[in-house]
């Protein structure tokens, strides 16, 4: 998965926990969560800044700059590392992760060039690895995320795999031009589950997808509501966890459960999503809320069945009772007629004799 020869399979160590993610983390060197990773990485101190927690650039199309990564070997033996840049994506946990080395890059991974793709770091020493950032002339404005990665592939004999230990620093590039943050709420649905005794109340489940349709990374603050017809019996809820920061073009599935929703035949679900944008300087701003709604059914079928049975009993009960009485009377009349006929026949036989 890193471009190195592998005799069997390769298991990749996720970068989500090993990326320096900005203000949320300290400026200390990035370290992996496993004991067998003996090196750390940090940004170089130069004209671009000292003690930076990550690489963050605001560049125009066609721009060029030089920067560097510092690798420190904390172990007792020399290590041989691959160094490369990779595009980023939002993982299923909501954290930024990086593509593996053999994935074709189209953004940061293609624009960041590391001339020294393989570096040897002696025990107890540090090595500075320079790299260049070249934004294409035809790059479209907006946010691009990725990272500069150090990688060590080691064999795991017990599992018969090669394990790719990766440690990197987050790299964000904002390409200048017309920035257009935009958010959409797609595929909004609502379902109602009456549970075991669905006569009066049940749980409504609101499902939808947040979609970053602009060219700027953003998150969202959401409120979900369920009402009956004409807005009656309004209930509000919110997702259990905040939405992650979505890169341009990315989507995030949502499922919000709203308890104790009355069975009103029709339920109306609405989502209010306020986009949250962080600019290149780290300032946070919000856009106008986006309101989307849809409807679903909240029909208590067992209750309707019970009502139908009661109504049917009221409407058809007397008729069935009259019919039953008529049939009983008819049966009695037939029995009497048959008895009379047998008596007459017997008397006629006696007269003949």
Tab-separated table of C-alpha atoms in Angstrom:
chain	number	residue	atom	x	y	z
A	1	UNK	CA	0.000	0.000	0.000
A	2	UNK	CA	3.027	2.270	0.145
A	3	UNK	CA	4.708	1.375	-3.118
A	4	UNK	CA	7.305	-0.811	-1.374
A	5	UNK	CA	7.674	-4.459	-2.448
A	6	UNK	CA	5.435	-6.600	-0.280
A	7	UNK	CA	5.688	-10.406	-0.156
A	8	UNK	CA	2.142	-10.863	1.042
A	9	UNK	CA	-0.470	-8.384	2.170
A	10	UNK	CA	-0.014	-4.920	3.629
A	11	UNK	CA	-1.912	-3.561	6.623
A	12	UNK	CA	-1.957	0.238	6.889
A	13	UNK	CA	-1.857	2.100	10.183
A	14	UNK	CA	-4.436	4.876	9.914
A	15	UNK	CA	-3.099	8.400	9.985
A	16	UNK	CA	-6.179	9.762	11.728
A	17	UNK	CA	-4.498	9.608	15.144
A	18	UNK	CA	-1.035	10.472	13.854
A	19	UNK	CA	-1.788	13.702	11.997
A	20	UNK	CA	-1.097	17.043	13.580
A	21	UNK	CA	-4.574	18.492	13.221
A	22	UNK	CA	-4.097	22.141	14.037
A	23	UNK	CA	-5.185	24.071	17.092
A	24	UNK	CA	-6.878	21.021	18.551
A	25	UNK	CA	-3.431	19.520	19.143
A	26	UNK	CA	-0.337	20.974	20.730
A	27	UNK	CA	2.718	22.037	18.801
A	28	UNK	CA	4.626	19.005	20.059
A	29	UNK	CA	6.026	16.617	17.448
A	30	UNK	CA	3.504	14.191	16.026
A	31	UNK	CA	3.860	10.725	17.509
A	32	UNK	CA	2.169	7.454	16.667
A	33	UNK	CA	-0.035	5.560	19.066
A	34	UNK	CA	2.013	2.343	18.905
A	35	UNK	CA	5.191	1.634	20.890
A	36	UNK	CA	7.089	0.213	17.917
A	37	UNK	CA	7.074	3.533	16.041
A	38	UNK	CA	10.313	5.136	17.175
A	39	UNK	CA	10.321	8.360	15.196
A	40	UNK	CA	8.521	11.691	15.374
A	41	UNK	CA	7.844	14.394	12.808
A	42	UNK	CA	7.447	18.147	13.096
A	43	UNK	CA	7.351	21.180	10.863
A	44	UNK	CA	10.621	22.937	10.137
A	45	UNK	CA	11.238	26.370	11.667
A	46	UNK	CA	11.858	28.804	8.847
A	47	UNK	CA	10.535	32.014	7.307
A	48	UNK	CA	7.091	30.420	7.095
A	49	UNK	CA	6.858	30.019	10.856
A	50	UNK	CA	8.216	28.354	13.972
A	51	UNK	CA	6.496	25.684	16.044
A	52	UNK	CA	3.708	25.297	13.512
A	53	UNK	CA	1.214	22.562	14.297
A	54	UNK	CA	0.642	21.812	10.615
A	55	UNK	CA	1.275	23.137	7.117
A	56	UNK	CA	-1.297	25.717	6.085
A	57	UNK	CA	-0.834	27.716	2.903
A	58	UNK	CA	-2.892	30.373	1.142
A	59	UNK	CA	-1.605	30.413	-2.432
A	60	UNK	CA	-2.742	31.614	-5.827
A	61	UNK	CA	-2.717	29.448	-8.951
A	62	UNK	CA	0.834	29.121	-10.283
A	63	UNK	CA	2.446	29.872	-6.892
A	64	UNK	CA	5.587	28.111	-5.629
A	65	UNK	CA	7.118	27.828	-2.167
A	66	UNK	CA	9.689	25.704	-0.358
A	67	UNK	CA	9.244	24.154	3.081
A	68	UNK	CA	10.598	21.217	5.055
A	69	UNK	CA	9.706	18.363	7.376
A	70	UNK	CA	11.884	17.414	10.352
A	71	UNK	CA	12.160	13.710	11.230
A	72	UNK	CA	13.620	12.706	14.615
A	73	UNK	CA	14.688	9.149	15.378
A	74	UNK	CA	14.001	8.451	19.068
A	75	UNK	CA	15.111	4.832	18.826
A	76	UNK	CA	18.422	3.065	19.259
A	77	UNK	CA	18.754	1.921	15.650
A	78	UNK	CA	18.790	3.750	12.340
A	79	UNK	CA	15.509	3.786	10.434
A	80	UNK	CA	14.813	3.912	6.709
A	81	UNK	CA	11.655	5.863	5.818
A	82	UNK	CA	9.722	6.670	2.687
A	83	UNK	CA	8.561	10.283	2.480
A	84	UNK	CA	5.749	11.410	0.194
A	85	UNK	CA	2.673	13.636	-0.002
A	86	UNK	CA	-0.888	12.316	-0.161
A	87	UNK	CA	-4.390	13.650	-0.656
A	88	UNK	CA	-6.689	13.778	2.353
A	89	UNK	CA	-10.244	12.641	2.915
A	90	UNK	CA	-12.725	12.509	5.784
A	91	UNK	CA	-12.781	8.995	7.211
A	92	UNK	CA	-15.825	7.143	8.529
A	93	UNK	CA	-14.954	8.368	12.030
A	94	UNK	CA	-15.051	12.006	10.927
A	95	UNK	CA	-11.288	12.538	11.152
A	96	UNK	CA	-8.920	13.532	8.374
A	97	UNK	CA	-7.090	10.548	6.923
A	98	UNK	CA	-4.692	10.255	3.990
A	99	UNK	CA	-4.710	8.162	0.857
A	100	UNK	CA	-2.123	5.424	0.584
A	101	UNK	CA	0.977	5.955	-1.506
A	102	UNK	CA	-0.187	4.113	-4.609
A	103	UNK	CA	-3.461	6.076	-4.884
A	104	UNK	CA	-3.242	8.583	-7.725
A	105	UNK	CA	-3.197	12.075	-6.141
A	106	UNK	CA	-5.078	15.001	-7.660
A	107	UNK	CA	-4.589	17.775	-5.090
A	108	UNK	CA	-2.093	18.194	-2.276
A	109	UNK	CA	-0.506	14.843	-3.045
A	110	UNK	CA	0.227	15.982	-6.605
A	111	UNK	CA	1.254	19.552	-5.791
A	112	UNK	CA	3.685	18.777	-2.962
A	113	UNK	CA	6.937	17.350	-4.308
A	114	UNK	CA	9.432	15.590	-2.035
A	115	UNK	CA	12.738	15.222	-3.918
A	116	UNK	CA	14.181	12.952	-1.215
A	117	UNK	CA	11.609	10.162	-1.327
A	118	UNK	CA	13.727	7.891	0.876
A	119	UNK	CA	15.538	9.083	3.998
A	120	UNK	CA	17.837	7.348	6.478
A	121	UNK	CA	17.760	8.723	10.015
A	122	UNK	CA	20.537	7.598	12.404
A	123	UNK	CA	19.624	6.653	15.953
A	124	UNK	CA	19.084	9.668	18.200
A	125	UNK	CA	19.408	12.181	15.357
A	126	UNK	CA	17.151	14.397	13.240
A	127	UNK	CA	17.000	14.932	9.502
A	128	UNK	CA	15.336	17.801	7.682
A	129	UNK	CA	13.532	16.739	4.520
A	130	UNK	CA	12.791	19.619	2.126
A	131	UNK	CA	9.766	19.685	-0.147
A	132	UNK	CA	8.227	22.099	-2.628
A	133	UNK	CA	4.650	23.218	-3.170
A	134	UNK	CA	3.655	24.096	-6.741
A	135	UNK	CA	0.041	25.049	-7.383
A	136	UNK	CA	-0.939	24.509	-11.037
A	137	UNK	CA	-1.915	27.506	-13.118
A	138	UNK	CA	-5.303	25.954	-13.789
A	139	UNK	CA	-6.053	25.053	-10.156
A	140	UNK	CA	-9.586	25.993	-9.198
A	141	UNK	CA	-10.124	28.163	-6.120
A	142	UNK	CA	-10.965	26.516	-2.827
A	143	UNK	CA	-9.656	24.240	-0.097
A	144	UNK	CA	-7.457	21.196	-0.578
A	145	UNK	CA	-6.322	18.910	2.243
A	146	UNK	CA	-3.653	16.274	2.508
A	147	UNK	CA	-0.421	15.598	4.328
A	148	UNK	CA	3.297	14.982	4.143
A	149	UNK	CA	3.859	11.392	5.211
A	150	UNK	CA	6.710	9.327	6.574
A	151	UNK	CA	6.260	5.590	6.175
A	152	UNK	CA	7.992	2.454	7.434
A	153	UNK	CA	6.912	-0.990	6.260
A	154	UNK	CA	7.704	-3.799	8.681
A	155	UNK	CA	6.921	-7.503	8.533
A	156	UNK	CA	4.487	-9.014	11.014
A	157	UNK	CA	5.361	-12.692	11.058
A	158	UNK	CA	2.484	-13.651	13.341
A	159	UNK	CA	-0.133	-12.292	10.935
A	160	UNK	CA	1.858	-12.953	7.740
A	161	UNK	CA	1.459	-9.368	6.562
A	162	UNK	CA	3.588	-6.303	6.041
A	163	UNK	CA	2.433	-3.452	8.266
A	164	UNK	CA	2.739	0.096	6.977
A	165	UNK	CA	3.517	2.446	9.877
A	166	UNK	CA	2.676	5.959	8.740
A	167	UNK	CA	3.246	9.244	10.524
A	168	UNK	CA	2.439	12.557	8.883
A	169	UNK	CA	1.615	16.220	9.236
A	170	UNK	CA	-1.595	17.696	7.945
A	171	UNK	CA	-1.209	19.971	4.950
A	172	UNK	CA	-3.913	22.402	3.847
A	173	UNK	CA	-3.830	24.595	0.776
A	174	UNK	CA	-6.372	27.307	0.062
A	175	UNK	CA	-6.150	28.356	-3.556
A	176	UNK	CA	-7.074	31.990	-4.049
A	177	UNK	CA	-9.957	33.122	-6.223
A	178	UNK	CA	-13.717	33.136	-5.890
A	179	UNK	CA	-14.560	31.180	-2.763
A	180	UNK	CA	-18.088	29.815	-2.691
A	181	UNK	CA	-19.003	27.902	0.463
A	182	UNK	CA	-22.233	25.959	-0.009
A	183	UNK	CA	-24.016	23.151	1.775
A	184	UNK	CA	-26.882	20.921	0.675
A	185	UNK	CA	-29.108	18.513	2.583
A	186	UNK	CA	-29.778	15.569	0.289
A	187	UNK	CA	-32.085	12.542	0.417
A	188	UNK	CA	-34.104	13.661	3.442
A	189	UNK	CA	-36.425	10.899	4.710
A	190	UNK	CA	-38.485	10.262	7.817
A	191	UNK	CA	-39.892	7.007	9.123
A	192	UNK	CA	-42.140	6.258	12.096
A	193	UNK	CA	-41.920	3.133	14.217
A	194	UNK	CA	-44.752	2.518	16.636
A	195	UNK	CA	-42.908	-0.132	18.596
A	196	UNK	CA	-44.690	-3.012	20.362
A	197	UNK	CA	-47.823	-1.055	21.301
A	198	UNK	CA	-48.159	1.520	18.506
A	199	UNK	CA	-51.498	2.982	19.527
A	200	UNK	CA	-50.529	6.546	20.457
A	201	UNK	CA	-46.773	7.260	20.236
A	202	UNK	CA	-43.690	5.964	18.473
A	203	UNK	CA	-40.173	6.949	17.467
A	204	UNK	CA	-39.461	8.888	14.298
A	205	UNK	CA	-36.125	8.465	12.516
A	206	UNK	CA	-34.868	11.302	10.335
A	207	UNK	CA	-32.237	10.363	7.746
A	208	UNK	CA	-30.388	12.681	5.388
A	209	UNK	CA	-26.984	13.472	3.919
A	210	UNK	CA	-24.929	16.633	4.421
A	211	UNK	CA	-23.186	17.481	1.162
A	212	UNK	CA	-20.466	20.101	0.765
A	213	UNK	CA	-21.323	21.456	-2.676
A	214	UNK	CA	-18.988	24.458	-2.493
A	215	UNK	CA	-15.234	24.836	-2.804
A	216	UNK	CA	-14.455	25.582	0.857
A	217	UNK	CA	-14.155	23.127	3.737
A	218	UNK	CA	-17.036	23.473	6.169
A	219	UNK	CA	-18.969	21.869	8.977
A	220	UNK	CA	-22.574	22.379	10.068
A	221	UNK	CA	-24.698	22.940	13.141
A	222	UNK	CA	-27.988	21.047	12.788
A	223	UNK	CA	-31.392	20.974	14.396
A	224	UNK	CA	-33.935	18.319	13.432
A	225	UNK	CA	-37.649	18.672	14.115
A	226	UNK	CA	-40.727	16.488	13.672
A	227	UNK	CA	-44.271	17.857	13.716
A	228	UNK	CA	-47.766	16.772	12.906
A	229	UNK	CA	-49.995	18.428	10.290
A	230	UNK	CA	-50.009	22.235	10.448
A	231	UNK	CA	-46.978	22.199	12.748
A	232	UNK	CA	-48.706	20.744	15.796
A	233	UNK	CA	-46.877	18.713	18.472
A	234	UNK	CA	-43.411	19.888	17.430
A	235	UNK	CA	-40.465	17.900	18.785
A	236	UNK	CA	-36.816	18.798	18.251
A	237	UNK	CA	-33.657	16.722	18.411
A	238	UNK	CA	-30.051	16.909	17.239
A	239	UNK	CA	-27.391	14.438	16.107
A	240	UNK	CA	-25.447	12.835	18.929
A	241	UNK	CA	-22.122	14.083	17.524
A	242	UNK	CA	-21.221	17.250	15.651
A	243	UNK	CA	-20.695	16.991	11.923
A	244	UNK	CA	-17.043	16.703	10.880
A	245	UNK	CA	-15.329	19.225	8.658
A	246	UNK	CA	-16.149	18.167	5.104
A	247	UNK	CA	-13.803	18.836	2.228
A	248	UNK	CA	-15.333	20.194	-0.986
A	249	UNK	CA	-17.453	17.512	-2.608
A	250	UNK	CA	-17.659	15.263	0.451
A	251	UNK	CA	-20.854	13.982	2.083
A	252	UNK	CA	-21.780	12.788	5.561
A	253	UNK	CA	-24.708	10.512	6.391
A	254	UNK	CA	-26.989	11.482	9.273
A	255	UNK	CA	-29.555	9.504	11.281
A	256	UNK	CA	-31.416	11.229	14.111
A	257	UNK	CA	-34.011	9.505	16.284
A	258	UNK	CA	-36.858	11.589	17.718
A	259	UNK	CA	-38.738	9.734	20.495
A	260	UNK	CA	-42.377	9.943	21.593
A	261	UNK	CA	-43.848	11.209	18.320
A	262	UNK	CA	-47.633	11.027	18.286
A	263	UNK	CA	-49.340	8.863	15.696
A	264	UNK	CA	-50.967	11.658	13.727
A	265	UNK	CA	-51.211	9.943	10.380
A	266	UNK	CA	-48.658	12.273	8.795
A	267	UNK	CA	-45.384	13.505	10.300
A	268	UNK	CA	-43.358	16.359	8.832
A	269	UNK	CA	-39.596	16.294	9.327
A	270	UNK	CA	-37.459	19.393	8.870
A	271	UNK	CA	-33.716	19.952	9.062
A	272	UNK	CA	-32.106	23.305	9.786
A	273	UNK	CA	-28.382	23.218	8.954
A	274	UNK	CA	-26.139	26.219	9.547
A	275	UNK	CA	-22.858	25.982	7.601
A	276	UNK	CA	-19.737	26.784	9.641
A	277	UNK	CA	-16.707	28.030	7.721
A	278	UNK	CA	-13.164	28.521	9.000
A	279	UNK	CA	-11.035	30.938	6.977
A	280	UNK	CA	-7.296	30.735	6.342
A	281	UNK	CA	-6.576	32.776	9.483
A	282	UNK	CA	-8.595	30.423	11.672
A	283	UNK	CA	-11.593	32.714	12.138
A	284	UNK	CA	-14.967	30.958	12.274
A	285	UNK	CA	-18.062	32.343	10.565
A	286	UNK	CA	-21.529	30.998	9.878
A	287	UNK	CA	-23.704	31.223	6.784
A	288	UNK	CA	-27.465	31.537	6.540
A	289	UNK	CA	-29.250	28.398	7.763
A	290	UNK	CA	-30.514	25.924	5.207
A	291	UNK	CA	-34.083	24.665	5.775
A	292	UNK	CA	-35.276	21.420	4.185
A	293	UNK	CA	-38.411	19.405	4.975
A	294	UNK	CA	-40.284	16.289	3.932
A	295	UNK	CA	-43.156	14.161	5.213
A	296	UNK	CA	-43.816	10.554	6.130
A	297	UNK	CA	-46.586	8.407	7.512
A	298	UNK	CA	-47.291	7.802	11.193
A	299	UNK	CA	-50.234	5.439	11.008
A	300	UNK	CA	-51.075	3.221	14.022
A	301	UNK	CA	-52.189	0.184	12.042
A	302	UNK	CA	-53.115	-2.006	15.048
A	303	UNK	CA	-55.274	0.798	16.430
A	304	UNK	CA	-56.939	1.284	13.045
A	305	UNK	CA	-57.562	-2.442	12.847
A	306	UNK	CA	-59.131	-2.413	16.281
A	307	UNK	CA	-61.323	0.564	15.347
A	308	UNK	CA	-62.282	-1.145	12.106
A	309	UNK	CA	-63.323	-4.245	14.017
A	310	UNK	CA	-65.421	-2.163	16.411
A	311	UNK	CA	-67.079	-0.258	13.558
A	312	UNK	CA	-67.683	-3.469	11.683
A	313	UNK	CA	-69.291	-4.927	14.809
A	314	UNK	CA	-71.541	-1.888	15.180
A	315	UNK	CA	-72.554	-1.788	11.512
A	316	UNK	CA	-72.805	-5.468	10.725
A	317	UNK	CA	-73.532	-6.906	14.181
A	318	UNK	CA	-77.298	-6.293	14.219
A	319	UNK	CA	-77.611	-7.486	10.630
A	320	UNK	CA	-75.713	-10.661	11.425
A	321	UNK	CA	-77.841	-11.157	14.528
A	322	UNK	CA	-81.078	-10.754	12.524
A	323	UNK	CA	-79.801	-13.123	9.885
A	324	UNK	CA	-78.872	-15.657	12.543
A	325	UNK	CA	-82.341	-15.371	14.080
A	326	UNK	CA	-83.975	-15.677	10.663
A	327	UNK	CA	-81.996	-18.793	9.914
A	328	UNK	CA	-82.866	-20.233	13.322
A	329	UNK	CA	-86.555	-19.489	12.754
A	330	UNK	CA	-86.378	-20.982	9.284
A	331	UNK	CA	-84.746	-24.078	10.672
A	332	UNK	CA	-87.517	-24.338	13.323
A	333	UNK	CA	-90.229	-23.859	10.678
A	334	UNK	CA	-88.642	-26.530	8.514
A	335	UNK	CA	-88.424	-28.877	11.496
A	336	UNK	CA	-92.144	-28.314	12.333
A	337	UNK	CA	-93.195	-28.765	8.728
A	338	UNK	CA	-91.231	-31.991	8.481
A	339	UNK	CA	-92.842	-33.255	11.698
A	340	UNK	CA	-96.332	-32.410	10.428
A	341	UNK	CA	-95.609	-34.115	7.142
A	342	UNK	CA	-94.421	-37.269	8.917
A	343	UNK	CA	-97.565	-37.278	11.122
A	344	UNK	CA	-99.916	-36.940	8.139
A	345	UNK	CA	-98.057	-39.646	6.293
A	346	UNK	CA	-98.382	-41.983	9.271
A	347	UNK	CA	-102.154	-41.368	9.607
A	348	UNK	CA	-102.643	-41.935	5.883
A	349	UNK	CA	-100.773	-45.252	6.115
A	350	UNK	CA	-102.946	-46.333	9.068
A	351	UNK	CA	-106.178	-45.554	7.102
A	352	UNK	CA	-105.010	-47.620	4.173
A	353	UNK	CA	-104.363	-50.597	6.421
